[in-house]
Amino acid sequence: MAAQAELRWAILVIAIVVFLLGMVVYMSLHWALMPPARIETIDPTTLHLAGEFTEGNLGTAIEPDGSVTVRVIGQQYSFTPQCLLLPANTPVRFRSTSSDVVHGFIISGTNVNVMLEPGYISTFEATFKTPADRVMPCHEFCGVAHAAMWARVRVIDKKDFFKQAGKERRLSCV
Amino acid sequence: MFDSKRLVLAHFWVASIGFLIAAVLGEWQMYVRSPLHAWISNSELYYRSVTAHGAAMAYVFPTLIAMGFGYAIAELALKQPLIGVRWAWIGFALVVLGTVTAMVPVSMGLASVLYTFYPPMIANPFYYIGIVLVVVGSWIWVALMSINLHAWKKSHPGEPIPLAMFASVAGAYLWAWTSVGAAIEILFQILPVALGFKSTIDAGLARVFFSWTLHAIVYFWLMPAYIAFYALVPRAIGGRLYSDTMGRIAFILFLVFSMPVGIHHLFQDPQVGWGIKFLHTVFTGIVSVPTLLTVFTICASVEIAGRLRGGKGPFGWIAALPWKNPMMLAVAFSFVMLGFGGAGGLINMSYQLDFAVHNTQWITGHFHLIFGGAIVIMYFAIAYDLWPHLTGKALSDVRLMRIQLWLWFVGMIVMTFPWHYVGILGMPRRMAYFDYGHPAISPEALSVTITFVGGLLLVASAILFIVILLRGHIGNRISLPIFQFSVPVHPPTRLPAALNSFALWITLMIALSIVNYGYPIAQLITLKQSSVPAIPVSVQR
């Protein structure tokens, strides 16, 4: 009797855990919602000299295939660029890294949540539904002035964005 | 028979004093970053305080409670004098020495890297050396727990190990293995840089090693609380333990499944691939099983107490419970907080939901509710239960104990619920100040003020706890019955070897950790160009 009650509870517990994990699997497959995947390394001491994270290449870019990529660097105690300009209703790929210590960022009101680690390139994909001004704080302790490290994100109408993108190679709202 | 009274008292007193200081620091932090205070002019002071609060609460306080409680159990449950008392004092001295060694550079502002280290930031080497000494002191305890158990087994062949001792030794082995991750990070990665032998460090690999320790350390903190659930609560409230076997299974599951889950702290990190992240999500789901089993067994044990006291009907037994008994109150509060905190943990386990809350105040709320709430409130109950046996004097003011527990429970809810809420709004952790005038942050201001009020209740409760313990030393001398642990409904007479020994489970624990951590560690070690220049924190840049 007692052992049966225990067994029933154990089966229920396992069913709950399997159900929760099943939801994770479903979301992963159905919406392709996965944590950042590929492991890419980069030398933080030469970011500014060559490669995709040189200053002139930071900000939002339209790639040759028409997709949108935004490149951001975190450093003690700011992001470059400090204001990201992004189109609404368009898949956006973030590519970012750190030039010194561990940083991270979250964009308020969205699921964008990325850790930046020196030596590694972080990627994240997101689509912003509506035009809005948002804040983007550093969310990992990076030194004594960590609390001052906030950037901004301006999501604008898709048409306006691509009109502006025709004029400039890299976009930001600094 | 309880010879190690002074040893156990020393552990509990140093733990409690450290806990009080760290609690006051925590409340100061909540004050300076709340709208009640102007922006702190020197935010380095804030992070100095966070480092001291975190290191004391994570490394010193629970370690000393686990050690002290473990020694008490080794003597009281095995009914034999503690073997290696001199070594136990050496372990204790190492923990105290390590704490002082670490806290000197912290208080001088030379080690404001928080308790989680964050390489490539590098602090004063004495901070890390101090923490290593604390851990080495605790390893002596691990060895002594094992030695005492084996001596007992030799003289009691085939007898079931008392559940409290079985659980305590499981906790010791768990800690021995989980502390290895941070030990590797400190000894092979951080200290060579801090001492000036190297100038670069792989920050991503360091985070992987630290995650090996960082999640399972929570289960090490939790062990004394769970031992109290099984071995003290049913006895203290006049019930029986519903199932001794289920207790053993729960502790074995913790031992085996605590380690291979830590990468769920790294869901947003770039240096671990999604396959390993998914694997750790699955194991995180599995490690919730022993807690859910425990909830059932302990609720059933409490129901037995209610019915023995004349409670009838589906709910009548709840009213019949001895609610004036501090242990009853503590376990009820603990379960409420464990329920909310555990549900939050299942949310964090899903990496999709974790995107919304990773590194926000939600996480701060989550681990304060689980550790500070569900676990620490049981530490109080353990101290109250043991104290008369340690001092030989009565703890007579039961009302004061109830007030202390109520304050802790209400304070913890008032502090952590708003933290969860602002975390969902996207409020980041570890901020020395916020610009509450900014329209994106102003909606969070009221919640931060409420958490400060919750913190005030917690500090009041922490002070009361110390007062109650102090008064325990000046009460009337009493003669006590022999210390008893809970009696199961069906006391085991013979157990299968699997439920009465550890060799199989330790093998499984190590094997699973190697499977779940071996690949990412090997991958990062063989990766070229991933070490980066260290950034010393004490140097002005």
PDB file of C-alpha atoms in Angstrom, chain B residues 1-2 69-82 145 148-149 152 156 159-169 227 231-232 248 386 482-486:
ATOM      1  CA  MET B   1      27.894  10.469  24.848  1.00  0.00           C
ATOM      2  CA  PHE B   2      28.765  13.492  22.774  1.00  0.00           C
ATOM      3  CA  PHE B  69      26.623  18.933  11.451  1.00  0.00           C
ATOM      4  CA  GLY B  70      28.553  16.080   9.823  1.00  0.00           C
ATOM      5  CA  TYR B  71      30.821  15.605  12.845  1.00  0.00           C
ATOM      6  CA  ALA B  72      27.776  15.662  15.137  1.00  0.00           C
ATOM      7  CA  ILE B  73      26.065  13.026  12.991  1.00  0.00           C
ATOM      8  CA  ALA B  74      29.191  10.842  12.838  1.00  0.00           C
ATOM      9  CA  GLU B  75      29.200  10.677  16.607  1.00  0.00           C
ATOM     10  CA  LEU B  76      25.459  10.653  17.377  1.00  0.00           C
ATOM     11  CA  ALA B  77      24.244   8.366  14.589  1.00  0.00           C
ATOM     12  CA  LEU B  78      27.135   5.892  14.664  1.00  0.00           C
ATOM     13  CA  LYS B  79      27.194   5.968  18.499  1.00  0.00           C
ATOM     14  CA  GLN B  80      30.987   5.881  18.580  1.00  0.00           C
ATOM     15  CA  PRO B  81      33.552   8.560  19.488  1.00  0.00           C
ATOM     16  CA  LEU B  82      34.665  10.677  16.544  1.00  0.00           C
ATOM     17  CA  MET B 145      33.536  11.291   7.368  1.00  0.00           C
ATOM     18  CA  ASN B 148      34.497   7.177  10.567  1.00  0.00           C
ATOM     19  CA  LEU B 149      31.982   5.370   8.391  1.00  0.00           C
ATOM     20  CA  TRP B 152      31.823   1.681  11.974  1.00  0.00           C
ATOM     21  CA  HIS B 156      29.016  -3.595  12.370  1.00  0.00           C
ATOM     22  CA  GLU B 159      24.145  -3.624   9.401  1.00  0.00           C
ATOM     23  CA  PRO B 160      22.343  -0.758   7.638  1.00  0.00           C
ATOM     24  CA  ILE B 161      24.249   2.527   7.892  1.00  0.00           C
ATOM     25  CA  PRO B 162      22.060   4.991   9.834  1.00  0.00           C
ATOM     26  CA  LEU B 163      20.313   7.185   7.260  1.00  0.00           C
ATOM     27  CA  ALA B 164      21.725  10.459   8.657  1.00  0.00           C
ATOM     28  CA  MET B 165      25.280   9.155   8.306  1.00  0.00           C
ATOM     29  CA  PHE B 166      24.607   7.664   4.893  1.00  0.00           C
ATOM     30  CA  ALA B 167      23.313  11.045   3.699  1.00  0.00           C
ATOM     31  CA  SER B 168      26.107  13.023   5.329  1.00  0.00           C
ATOM     32  CA  VAL B 169      28.784  10.861   3.697  1.00  0.00           C
ATOM     33  CA  ILE B 227      19.303  15.427   6.243  1.00  0.00           C
ATOM     34  CA  ALA B 231      16.499  12.483  10.124  1.00  0.00           C
ATOM     35  CA  LEU B 232      15.292  15.275  12.439  1.00  0.00           C
ATOM     36  CA  ARG B 248      18.635   6.602   0.555  1.00  0.00           C
ATOM     37  CA  LEU B 386      21.366  20.532  18.354  1.00  0.00           C
ATOM     38  CA  ILE B 482      19.946  10.717  24.445  1.00  0.00           C
ATOM     39  CA  PHE B 483      19.925  12.414  21.026  1.00  0.00           C
ATOM     40  CA  GLN B 484      17.615  10.507  18.689  1.00  0.00           C
ATOM     41  CA  PHE B 485      17.180  10.560  14.945  1.00  0.00           C
ATOM     42  CA  SER B 486      13.861   9.829  13.216  1.00  0.00           C
TER      43      SER B 486
END
